[in-house]
Amino acid sequence: MANQYEKYERSPATKKRYGRTWKKIRDTYVASHPLCEVCLKHGRYVVAEEVHHKKSLAEGGAHAWNNLIALCKACHARIHAQRGDRWRQKITRKNGLSE
Ligand SMILES: [Zn+2]
């Protein structure tokens, strides 16, 4: 599931910045933040499926925990859509999220 993002959304140049180290950080982060942090703020308990960099690596962000946020797929897609990033996956409304 989470690999769709890896497969379709990262250019080869960006991909170089992600590797085994990032995977390890991400796994540890998700283990400590198993629920979507945005949904949680709204009182919803949704399993986190992605770890997002608040400040992207391209903008100088780091893999530091204070730069990370655990998100469900819908919230992750929405953040990227709001940022104007390319996001080819359909943003589903199945979770009943409203803007
Ligand atoms: Zn969410």
Tab-separated table of C-alpha atoms and ligand atoms in Angstrom:
chain	number	residue	atom	x	y	z
A	1	MET	CA	0.000	0.000	0.000
A	2	ALA	CA	2.542	2.561	1.124
A	3	ASN	CA	4.749	1.610	-1.770
A	4	GLN	CA	2.455	3.203	-4.318
A	5	TYR	CA	3.829	6.557	-3.256
A	6	GLU	CA	7.371	5.335	-3.694
A	7	LYS	CA	6.644	3.839	-7.068
A	8	TYR	CA	4.737	6.580	-8.758
A	9	GLU	CA	5.506	9.862	-7.103
A	10	ARG	CA	9.231	10.013	-6.667
A	11	SER	CA	11.546	10.954	-9.438
A	12	PRO	CA	14.858	9.075	-9.610
A	13	ALA	CA	16.667	12.186	-8.324
A	14	THR	CA	14.439	12.408	-5.276
A	15	LYS	CA	14.596	8.703	-4.699
A	16	LYS	CA	18.336	8.887	-4.082
A	17	ARG	CA	17.649	10.819	-0.920
A	18	TYR	CA	15.464	8.038	0.403
A	19	GLY	CA	16.937	4.690	1.220
A	20	ARG	CA	17.403	2.147	3.916
A	21	THR	CA	18.019	4.842	6.519
A	22	TRP	CA	14.750	6.579	5.737
A	23	LYS	CA	12.839	3.315	5.743
A	24	LYS	CA	14.153	2.596	9.215
A	25	ILE	CA	13.274	6.075	10.473
A	26	ARG	CA	9.833	5.833	8.917
A	27	ASP	CA	9.155	2.422	10.421
A	28	THR	CA	10.207	3.632	13.862
A	29	TYR	CA	8.132	6.789	13.516
A	30	VAL	CA	5.000	4.913	12.474
A	31	ALA	CA	5.500	2.470	15.329
A	32	SER	CA	5.378	5.452	17.718
A	33	HIS	CA	2.633	7.260	15.797
A	34	PRO	CA	0.295	4.516	14.598
A	35	LEU	CA	-2.584	6.918	13.981
A	36	CYS	CA	-2.970	9.724	11.474
A	37	GLU	CA	-1.987	12.860	13.403
A	38	VAL	CA	-4.284	15.141	11.426
A	39	CYS	CA	-7.309	12.887	11.856
A	40	LEU	CA	-6.468	12.485	15.531
A	41	LYS	CA	-6.736	16.255	15.997
A	42	HIS	CA	-10.275	15.970	14.690
A	43	GLY	CA	-11.056	13.101	17.013
A	44	ARG	CA	-10.832	10.460	14.327
A	45	TYR	CA	-8.844	7.308	14.787
A	46	VAL	CA	-7.403	6.412	11.418
A	47	VAL	CA	-4.412	4.159	10.934
A	48	ALA	CA	-1.417	6.069	9.596
A	49	GLU	CA	-0.133	4.729	6.307
A	50	GLU	CA	2.369	7.366	5.336
A	51	VAL	CA	5.034	9.461	6.995
A	52	HIS	CA	5.182	12.930	5.542
A	53	HIS	CA	7.995	15.455	5.733
A	54	LYS	CA	6.478	18.735	6.882
A	55	LYS	CA	9.341	20.455	5.161
A	56	SER	CA	10.280	18.414	2.144
A	57	LEU	CA	13.812	17.207	1.594
A	58	ALA	CA	13.913	19.264	-1.561
A	59	GLU	CA	13.299	22.350	0.588
A	60	GLY	CA	16.034	21.414	3.013
A	61	GLY	CA	13.923	19.383	5.427
A	62	ALA	CA	15.426	16.500	7.319
A	63	HIS	CA	14.414	13.058	8.485
A	64	ALA	CA	14.214	14.476	12.022
A	65	TRP	CA	11.140	13.494	13.984
A	66	ASN	CA	10.086	17.099	14.466
A	67	ASN	CA	9.873	17.355	10.682
A	68	LEU	CA	7.725	14.259	10.336
A	69	ILE	CA	4.024	13.644	10.622
A	70	ALA	CA	2.160	10.353	10.390
A	71	LEU	CA	-0.765	10.539	8.008
A	72	CYS	CA	-3.484	8.352	6.566
A	73	LYS	CA	-3.619	8.118	2.799
A	74	ALA	CA	-6.410	10.669	2.445
A	75	CYS	CA	-4.661	13.323	4.554
A	76	HIS	CA	-1.359	12.725	2.808
A	77	ALA	CA	-2.964	13.110	-0.595
A	78	ARG	CA	-4.755	16.240	0.541
A	79	ILE	CA	-1.579	17.875	1.849
A	80	HIS	CA	0.192	17.224	-1.420
A	81	ALA	CA	-2.787	18.489	-3.394
A	82	GLN	CA	-2.827	21.662	-1.302
A	83	ARG	CA	0.875	22.114	-1.830
A	84	GLY	CA	0.299	21.747	-5.531
A	85	ASP	CA	2.450	18.672	-5.822
A	86	ARG	CA	1.693	16.153	-8.470
A	87	TRP	CA	-0.622	13.559	-7.079
A	88	ARG	CA	-1.982	11.113	-9.566
A	89	GLN	CA	-3.928	9.023	-7.164
A	90	LYS	CA	-7.552	9.822	-6.763
A	91	ILE	CA	-8.355	11.394	-3.442
A	92	THR	CA	-11.133	9.245	-2.164
A	93	ARG	CA	-13.883	10.478	0.030
A	94	LYS	CA	-14.523	7.102	1.546
A	95	ASN	CA	-13.333	8.218	4.957
A	96	GLY	CA	-15.970	10.915	4.979
A	97	LEU	CA	-13.408	13.667	5.225
A	98	SER	CA	-14.517	17.160	4.431
A	99	GLU	CA	-12.334	20.058	3.449
B	1	ZN	ZN	-5.845	11.431	8.230
